[in-house]
PDB file of C-alpha atoms in Angstrom:
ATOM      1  CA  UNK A 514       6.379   1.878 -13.821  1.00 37.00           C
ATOM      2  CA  UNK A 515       3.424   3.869 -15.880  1.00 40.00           C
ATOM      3  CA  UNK A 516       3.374   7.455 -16.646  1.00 43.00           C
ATOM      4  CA  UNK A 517       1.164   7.812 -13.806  1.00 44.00           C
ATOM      5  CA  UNK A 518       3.111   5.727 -11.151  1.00 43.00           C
ATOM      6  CA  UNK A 519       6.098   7.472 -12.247  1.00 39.00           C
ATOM      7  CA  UNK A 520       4.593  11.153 -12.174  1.00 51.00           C
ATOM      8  CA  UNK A 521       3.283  10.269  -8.207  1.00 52.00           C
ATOM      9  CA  UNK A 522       6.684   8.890  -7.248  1.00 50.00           C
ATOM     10  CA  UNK A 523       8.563  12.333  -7.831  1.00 56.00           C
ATOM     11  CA  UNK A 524       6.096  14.183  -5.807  1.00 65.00           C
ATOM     12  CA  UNK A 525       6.542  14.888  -1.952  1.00 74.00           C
ATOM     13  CA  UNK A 526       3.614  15.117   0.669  1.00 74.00           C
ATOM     14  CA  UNK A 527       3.934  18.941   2.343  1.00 74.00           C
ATOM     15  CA  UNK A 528       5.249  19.331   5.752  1.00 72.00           C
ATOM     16  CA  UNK A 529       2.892  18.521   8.461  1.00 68.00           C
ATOM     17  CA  UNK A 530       3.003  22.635   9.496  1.00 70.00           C
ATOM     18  CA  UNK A 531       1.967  23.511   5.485  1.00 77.00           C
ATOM     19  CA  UNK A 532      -0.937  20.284   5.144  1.00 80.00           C
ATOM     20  CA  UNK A 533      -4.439  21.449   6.205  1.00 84.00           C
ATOM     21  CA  UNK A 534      -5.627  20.330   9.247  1.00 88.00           C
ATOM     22  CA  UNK A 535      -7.006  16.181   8.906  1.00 90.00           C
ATOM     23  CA  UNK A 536      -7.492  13.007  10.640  1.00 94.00           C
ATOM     24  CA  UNK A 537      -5.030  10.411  10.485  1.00 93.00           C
ATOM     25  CA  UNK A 538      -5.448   6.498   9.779  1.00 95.00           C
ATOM     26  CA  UNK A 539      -5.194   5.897  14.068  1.00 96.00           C
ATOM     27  CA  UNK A 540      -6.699   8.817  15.450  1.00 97.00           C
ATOM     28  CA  UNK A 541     -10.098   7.901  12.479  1.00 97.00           C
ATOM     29  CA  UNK A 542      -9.859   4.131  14.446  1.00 97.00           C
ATOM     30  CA  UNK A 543      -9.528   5.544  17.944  1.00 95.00           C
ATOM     31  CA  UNK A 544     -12.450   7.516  16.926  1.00 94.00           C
ATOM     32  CA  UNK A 545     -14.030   3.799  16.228  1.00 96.00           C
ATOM     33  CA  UNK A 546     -13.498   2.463  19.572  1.00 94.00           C
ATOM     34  CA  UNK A 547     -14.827   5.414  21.581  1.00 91.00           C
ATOM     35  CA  UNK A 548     -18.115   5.392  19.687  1.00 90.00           C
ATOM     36  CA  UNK A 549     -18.412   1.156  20.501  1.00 90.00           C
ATOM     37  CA  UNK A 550     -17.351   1.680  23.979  1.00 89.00           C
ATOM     38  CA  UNK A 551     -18.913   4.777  24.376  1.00 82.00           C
ATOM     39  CA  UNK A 552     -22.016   3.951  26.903  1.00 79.00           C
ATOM     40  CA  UNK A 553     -24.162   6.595  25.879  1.00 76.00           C
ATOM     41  CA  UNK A 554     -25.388   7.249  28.909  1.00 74.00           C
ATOM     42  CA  UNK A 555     -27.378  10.417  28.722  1.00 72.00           C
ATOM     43  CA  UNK A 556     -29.800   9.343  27.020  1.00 69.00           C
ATOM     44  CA  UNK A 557     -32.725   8.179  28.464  1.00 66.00           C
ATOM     45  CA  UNK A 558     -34.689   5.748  25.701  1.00 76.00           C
ATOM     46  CA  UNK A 559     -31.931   3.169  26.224  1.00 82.00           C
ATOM     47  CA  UNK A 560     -33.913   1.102  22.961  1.00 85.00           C
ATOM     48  CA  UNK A 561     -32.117   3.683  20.863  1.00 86.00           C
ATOM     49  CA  UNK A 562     -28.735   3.165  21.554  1.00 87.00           C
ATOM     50  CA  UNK A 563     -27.345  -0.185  19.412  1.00 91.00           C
ATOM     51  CA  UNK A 564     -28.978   2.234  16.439  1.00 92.00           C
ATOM     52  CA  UNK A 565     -26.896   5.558  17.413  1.00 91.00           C
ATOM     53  CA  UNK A 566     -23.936   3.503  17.336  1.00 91.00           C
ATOM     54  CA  UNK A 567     -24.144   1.907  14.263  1.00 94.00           C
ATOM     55  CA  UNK A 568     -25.466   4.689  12.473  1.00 95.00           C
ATOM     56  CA  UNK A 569     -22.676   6.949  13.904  1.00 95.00           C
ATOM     57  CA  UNK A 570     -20.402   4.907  13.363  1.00 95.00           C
ATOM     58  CA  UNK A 571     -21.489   4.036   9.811  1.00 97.00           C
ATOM     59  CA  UNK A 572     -21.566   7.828   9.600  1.00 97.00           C
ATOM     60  CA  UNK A 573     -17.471   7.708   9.916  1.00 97.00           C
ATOM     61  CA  UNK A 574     -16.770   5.105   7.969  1.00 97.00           C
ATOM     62  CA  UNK A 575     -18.286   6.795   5.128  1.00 97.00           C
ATOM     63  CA  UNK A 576     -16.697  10.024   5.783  1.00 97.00           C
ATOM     64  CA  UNK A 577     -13.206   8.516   6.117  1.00 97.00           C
ATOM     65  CA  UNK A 578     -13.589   6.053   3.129  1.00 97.00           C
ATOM     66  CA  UNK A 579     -15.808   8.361   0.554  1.00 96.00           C
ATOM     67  CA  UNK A 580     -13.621  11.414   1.286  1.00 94.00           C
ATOM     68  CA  UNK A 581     -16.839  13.117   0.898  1.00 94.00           C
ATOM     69  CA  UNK A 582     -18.094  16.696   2.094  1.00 94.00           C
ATOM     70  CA  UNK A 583     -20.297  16.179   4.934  1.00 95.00           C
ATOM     71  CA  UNK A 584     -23.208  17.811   3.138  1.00 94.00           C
ATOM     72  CA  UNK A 585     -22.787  15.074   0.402  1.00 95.00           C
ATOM     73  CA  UNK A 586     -22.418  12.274   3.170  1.00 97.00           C
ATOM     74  CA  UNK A 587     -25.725  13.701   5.121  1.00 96.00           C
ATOM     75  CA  UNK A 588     -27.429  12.640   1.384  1.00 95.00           C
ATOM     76  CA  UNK A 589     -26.400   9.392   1.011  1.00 96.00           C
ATOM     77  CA  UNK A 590     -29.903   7.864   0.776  1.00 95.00           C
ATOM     78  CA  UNK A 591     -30.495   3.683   0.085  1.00 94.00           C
ATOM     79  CA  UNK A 592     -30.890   3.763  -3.424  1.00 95.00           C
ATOM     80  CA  UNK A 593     -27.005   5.556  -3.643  1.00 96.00           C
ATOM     81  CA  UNK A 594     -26.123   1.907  -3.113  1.00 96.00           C
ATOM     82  CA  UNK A 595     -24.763  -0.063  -5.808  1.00 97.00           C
ATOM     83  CA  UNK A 596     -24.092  -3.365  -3.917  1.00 96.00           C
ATOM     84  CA  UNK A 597     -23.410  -5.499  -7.172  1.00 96.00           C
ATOM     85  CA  UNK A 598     -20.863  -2.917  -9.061  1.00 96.00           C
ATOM     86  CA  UNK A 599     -19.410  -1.680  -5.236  1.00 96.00           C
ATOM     87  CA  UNK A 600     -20.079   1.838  -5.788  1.00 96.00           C
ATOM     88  CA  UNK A 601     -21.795   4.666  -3.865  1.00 97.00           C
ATOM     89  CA  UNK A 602     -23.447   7.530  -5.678  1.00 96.00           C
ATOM     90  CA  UNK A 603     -22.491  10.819  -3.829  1.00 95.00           C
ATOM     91  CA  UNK A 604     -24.501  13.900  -5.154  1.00 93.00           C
ATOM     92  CA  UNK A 605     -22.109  16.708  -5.247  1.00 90.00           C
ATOM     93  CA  UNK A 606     -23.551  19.994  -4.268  1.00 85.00           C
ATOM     94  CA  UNK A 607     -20.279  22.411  -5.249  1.00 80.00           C
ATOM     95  CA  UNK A 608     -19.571  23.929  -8.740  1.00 71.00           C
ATOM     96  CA  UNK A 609     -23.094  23.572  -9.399  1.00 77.00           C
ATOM     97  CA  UNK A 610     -23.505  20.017  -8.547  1.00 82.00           C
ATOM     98  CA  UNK A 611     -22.634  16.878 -10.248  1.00 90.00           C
ATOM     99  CA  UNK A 612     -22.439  13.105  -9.856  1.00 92.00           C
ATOM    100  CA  UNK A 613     -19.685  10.937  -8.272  1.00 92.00           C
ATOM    101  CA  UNK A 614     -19.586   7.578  -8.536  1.00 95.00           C
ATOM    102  CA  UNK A 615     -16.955   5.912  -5.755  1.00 95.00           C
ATOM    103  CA  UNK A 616     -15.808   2.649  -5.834  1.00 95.00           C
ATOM    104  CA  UNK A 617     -16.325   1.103  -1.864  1.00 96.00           C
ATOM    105  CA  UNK A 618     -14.511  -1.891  -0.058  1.00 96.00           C
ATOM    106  CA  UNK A 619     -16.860  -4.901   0.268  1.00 97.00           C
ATOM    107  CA  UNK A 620     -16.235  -4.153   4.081  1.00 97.00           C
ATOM    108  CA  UNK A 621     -17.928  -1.099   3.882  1.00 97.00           C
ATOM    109  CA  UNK A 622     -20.500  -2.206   1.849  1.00 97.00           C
ATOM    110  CA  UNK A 623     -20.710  -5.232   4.676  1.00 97.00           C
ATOM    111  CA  UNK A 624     -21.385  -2.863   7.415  1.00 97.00           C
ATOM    112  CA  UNK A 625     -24.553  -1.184   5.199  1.00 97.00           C
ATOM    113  CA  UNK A 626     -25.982  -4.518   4.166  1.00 96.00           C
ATOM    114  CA  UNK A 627     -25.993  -4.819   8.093  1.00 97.00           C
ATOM    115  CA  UNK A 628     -27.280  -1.828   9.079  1.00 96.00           C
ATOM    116  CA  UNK A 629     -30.069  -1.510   6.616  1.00 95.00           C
ATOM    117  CA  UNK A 630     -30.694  -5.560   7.852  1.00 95.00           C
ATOM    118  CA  UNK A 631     -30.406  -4.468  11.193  1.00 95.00           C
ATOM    119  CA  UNK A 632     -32.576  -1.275  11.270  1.00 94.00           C
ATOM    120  CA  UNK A 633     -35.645  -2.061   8.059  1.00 92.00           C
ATOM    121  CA  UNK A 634     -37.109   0.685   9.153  1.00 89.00           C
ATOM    122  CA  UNK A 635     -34.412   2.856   7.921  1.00 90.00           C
ATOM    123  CA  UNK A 636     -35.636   4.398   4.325  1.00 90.00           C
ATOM    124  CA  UNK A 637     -34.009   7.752   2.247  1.00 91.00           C
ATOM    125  CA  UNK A 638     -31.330   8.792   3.808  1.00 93.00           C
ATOM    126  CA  UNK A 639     -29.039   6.850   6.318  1.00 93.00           C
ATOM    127  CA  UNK A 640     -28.115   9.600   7.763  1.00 95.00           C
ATOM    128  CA  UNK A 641     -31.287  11.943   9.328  1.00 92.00           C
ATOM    129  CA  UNK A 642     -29.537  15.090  10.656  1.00 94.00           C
ATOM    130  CA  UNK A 643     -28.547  18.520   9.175  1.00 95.00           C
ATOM    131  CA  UNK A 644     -25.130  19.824   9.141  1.00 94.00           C
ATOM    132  CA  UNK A 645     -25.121  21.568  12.212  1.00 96.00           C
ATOM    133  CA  UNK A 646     -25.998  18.366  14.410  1.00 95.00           C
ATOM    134  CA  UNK A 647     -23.500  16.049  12.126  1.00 96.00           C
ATOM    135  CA  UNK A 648     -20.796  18.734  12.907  1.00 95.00           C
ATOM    136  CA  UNK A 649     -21.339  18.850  16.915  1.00 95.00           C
ATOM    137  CA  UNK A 650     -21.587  15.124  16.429  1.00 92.00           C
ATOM    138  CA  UNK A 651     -18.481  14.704  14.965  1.00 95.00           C
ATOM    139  CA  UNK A 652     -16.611  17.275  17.188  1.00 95.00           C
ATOM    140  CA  UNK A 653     -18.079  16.300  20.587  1.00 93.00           C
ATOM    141  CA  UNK A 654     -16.310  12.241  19.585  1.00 93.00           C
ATOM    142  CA  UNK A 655     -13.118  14.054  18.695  1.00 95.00           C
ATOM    143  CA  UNK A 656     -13.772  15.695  22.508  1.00 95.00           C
ATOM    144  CA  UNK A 657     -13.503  12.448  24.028  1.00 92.00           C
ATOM    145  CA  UNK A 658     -10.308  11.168  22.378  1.00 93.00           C
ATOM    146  CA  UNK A 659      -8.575  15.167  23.086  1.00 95.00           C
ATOM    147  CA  UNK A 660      -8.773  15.959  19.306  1.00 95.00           C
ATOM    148  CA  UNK A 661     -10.277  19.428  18.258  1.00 95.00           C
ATOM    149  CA  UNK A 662     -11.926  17.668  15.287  1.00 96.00           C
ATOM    150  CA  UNK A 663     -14.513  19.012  12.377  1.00 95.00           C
ATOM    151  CA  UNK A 664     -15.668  16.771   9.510  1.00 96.00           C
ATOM    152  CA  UNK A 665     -13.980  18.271   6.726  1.00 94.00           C
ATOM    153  CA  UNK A 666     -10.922  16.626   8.395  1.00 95.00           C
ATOM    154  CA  UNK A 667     -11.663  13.278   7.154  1.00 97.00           C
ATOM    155  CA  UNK A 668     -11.670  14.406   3.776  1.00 93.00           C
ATOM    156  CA  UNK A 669      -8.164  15.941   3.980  1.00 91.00           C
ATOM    157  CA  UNK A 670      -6.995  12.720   5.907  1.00 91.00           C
ATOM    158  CA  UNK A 671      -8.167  10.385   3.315  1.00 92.00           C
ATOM    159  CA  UNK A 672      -6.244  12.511   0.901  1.00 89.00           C
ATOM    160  CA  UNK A 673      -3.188  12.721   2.362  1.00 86.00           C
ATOM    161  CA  UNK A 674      -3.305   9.067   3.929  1.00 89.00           C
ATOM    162  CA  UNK A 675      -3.739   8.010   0.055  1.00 89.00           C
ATOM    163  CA  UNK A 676      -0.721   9.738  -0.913  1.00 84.00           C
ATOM    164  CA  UNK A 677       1.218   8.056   1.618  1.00 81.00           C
ATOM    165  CA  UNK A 678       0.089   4.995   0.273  1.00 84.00           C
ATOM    166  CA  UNK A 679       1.183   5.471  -3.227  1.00 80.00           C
ATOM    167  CA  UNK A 680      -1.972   6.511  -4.773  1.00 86.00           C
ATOM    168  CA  UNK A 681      -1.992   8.241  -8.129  1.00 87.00           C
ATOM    169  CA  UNK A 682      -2.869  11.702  -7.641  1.00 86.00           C
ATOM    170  CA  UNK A 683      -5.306  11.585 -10.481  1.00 89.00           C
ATOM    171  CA  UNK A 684      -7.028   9.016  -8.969  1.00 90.00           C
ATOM    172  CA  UNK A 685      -7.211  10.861  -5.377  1.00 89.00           C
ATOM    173  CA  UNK A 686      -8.294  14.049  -7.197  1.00 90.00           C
ATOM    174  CA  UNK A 687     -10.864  11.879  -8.632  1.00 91.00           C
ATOM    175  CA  UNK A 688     -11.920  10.240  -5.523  1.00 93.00           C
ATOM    176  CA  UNK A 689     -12.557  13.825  -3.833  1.00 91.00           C
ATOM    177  CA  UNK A 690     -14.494  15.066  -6.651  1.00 89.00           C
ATOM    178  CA  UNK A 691     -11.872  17.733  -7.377  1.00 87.00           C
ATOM    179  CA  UNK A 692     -11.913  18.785 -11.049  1.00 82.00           C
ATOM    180  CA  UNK A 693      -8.530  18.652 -12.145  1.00 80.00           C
ATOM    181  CA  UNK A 694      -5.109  16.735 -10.005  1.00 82.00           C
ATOM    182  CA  UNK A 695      -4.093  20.295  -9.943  1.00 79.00           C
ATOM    183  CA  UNK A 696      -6.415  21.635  -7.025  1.00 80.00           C
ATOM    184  CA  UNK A 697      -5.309  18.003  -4.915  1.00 83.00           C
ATOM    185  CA  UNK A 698      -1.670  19.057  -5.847  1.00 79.00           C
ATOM    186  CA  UNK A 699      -2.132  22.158  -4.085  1.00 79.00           C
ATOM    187  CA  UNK A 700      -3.642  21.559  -1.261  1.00 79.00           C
ATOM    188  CA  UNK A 701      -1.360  18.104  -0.700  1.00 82.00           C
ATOM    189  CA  UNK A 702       1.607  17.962  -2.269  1.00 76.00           C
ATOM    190  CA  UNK A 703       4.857  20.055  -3.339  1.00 66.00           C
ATOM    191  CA  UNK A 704       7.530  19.801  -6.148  1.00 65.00           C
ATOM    192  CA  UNK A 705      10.883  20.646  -4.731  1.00 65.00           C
ATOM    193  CA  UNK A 706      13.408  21.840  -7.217  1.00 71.00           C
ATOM    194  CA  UNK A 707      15.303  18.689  -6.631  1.00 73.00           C
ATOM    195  CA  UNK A 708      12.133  16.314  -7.500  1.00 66.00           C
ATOM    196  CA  UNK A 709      11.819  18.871 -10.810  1.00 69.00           C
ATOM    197  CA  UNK A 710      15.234  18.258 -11.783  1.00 77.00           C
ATOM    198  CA  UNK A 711      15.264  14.636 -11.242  1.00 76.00           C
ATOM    199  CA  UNK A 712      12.188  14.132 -13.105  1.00 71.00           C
ATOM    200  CA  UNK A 713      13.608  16.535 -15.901  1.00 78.00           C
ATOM    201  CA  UNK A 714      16.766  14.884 -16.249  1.00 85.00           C
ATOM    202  CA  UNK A 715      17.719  13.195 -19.181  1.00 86.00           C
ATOM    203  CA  UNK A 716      14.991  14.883 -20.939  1.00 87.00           C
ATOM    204  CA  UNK A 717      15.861  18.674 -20.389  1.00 82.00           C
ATOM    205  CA  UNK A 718      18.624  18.808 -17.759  1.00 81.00           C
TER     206      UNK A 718
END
């Protein structure tokens, strides 16, 4: 095992009561299914729904798999796309804003090629709300399925559902455009004196 494997084994996820309040893997795909079988039936230019759908639900998907803030998501314009290196370009408004370049899954960039096939019309940004609408959006889904939900959730679920999975915690600092492993560390993870003395023993102890 590397140094970095190794390091991530000897850490331990926080209890559920001590993790900030996220999304997990099922409850982000039950959110999925509501917005496909969700009829939207109030509203009245019934044209417009196959678009709400598939740009709300593109809207998720990107949330979930960028790990994004939603402010950064809302920006996500066409030419963020990197379809032939898999990458989306988030612009980062915090600490005085910066670049971050995210690998994707060739599903998600699948469901974009779509989309942007599906809708040409569609130029700038995918997504053409403000934070305030994205936000009711967002919480009015997690309504339907009895979850008191707010987009910042997805980024602490993709964290933490990462983590679970193994996932360096360099590389998951990395992903959510933390500066250093230390600020994912605290939010996500603790070091119990017995994971400290079993990684110090034979070395120290």
């Amino acid at each position: 095992m590397n140094e970095i494997g190794l390091k991530n084994s000897m850490m331990k996820i926080k209890d559920e009561s001590d993790l900030p309040q996220h999304i997990t893997y099922n409850e982000y795909q039950s959110l999925l299914n509501e917005i496909m079988n969700n009829p939207y039936s109030h509203f009245l230019n019934k044209k417009m729904i196959p678009f709400l759908k598939a740009r709300d639900m593109l809207m998720l998907k990107c949330m979930w798999e960028l790990g994004g803030r939603i402010s950064d998501i809302l920006n996500i314009e066409i030419n963020d796309i990197d379809f032939k290196n898999k990458i989306i370009v988030l612009k980062v408004k915090k600490r005085g804003g910066f670049i971050n370049r995210i690998p994707v899954s060739d599903n998600l960039l699948l469901d974009i090629s779509n989309f942007m096939r599906a809708y040409p019309e569609v130029n700038g940004r995918f997504f053409k709300m403000d934070r305030e609408t994205a936000w009711k959006k967002v919480k009015g889904y997690g309504d339907k399925i009895g979850l008191k939900l707010h987009p910042h959730m997805f980024r602490h679920g993709l964290a933490i559902y990462l983590l679970m999975k193994g996932v360096p915690i360099q590389i998951i600092a990395r992903r959510l455009g933390h500066k250093n492993a230390m600020t994912t560390l605290h939010y996500y993870v603790v070091i119990t004196p017995e994971i400290e003395r079993e990684a110090l023993k034979g070395i120290l102890l």
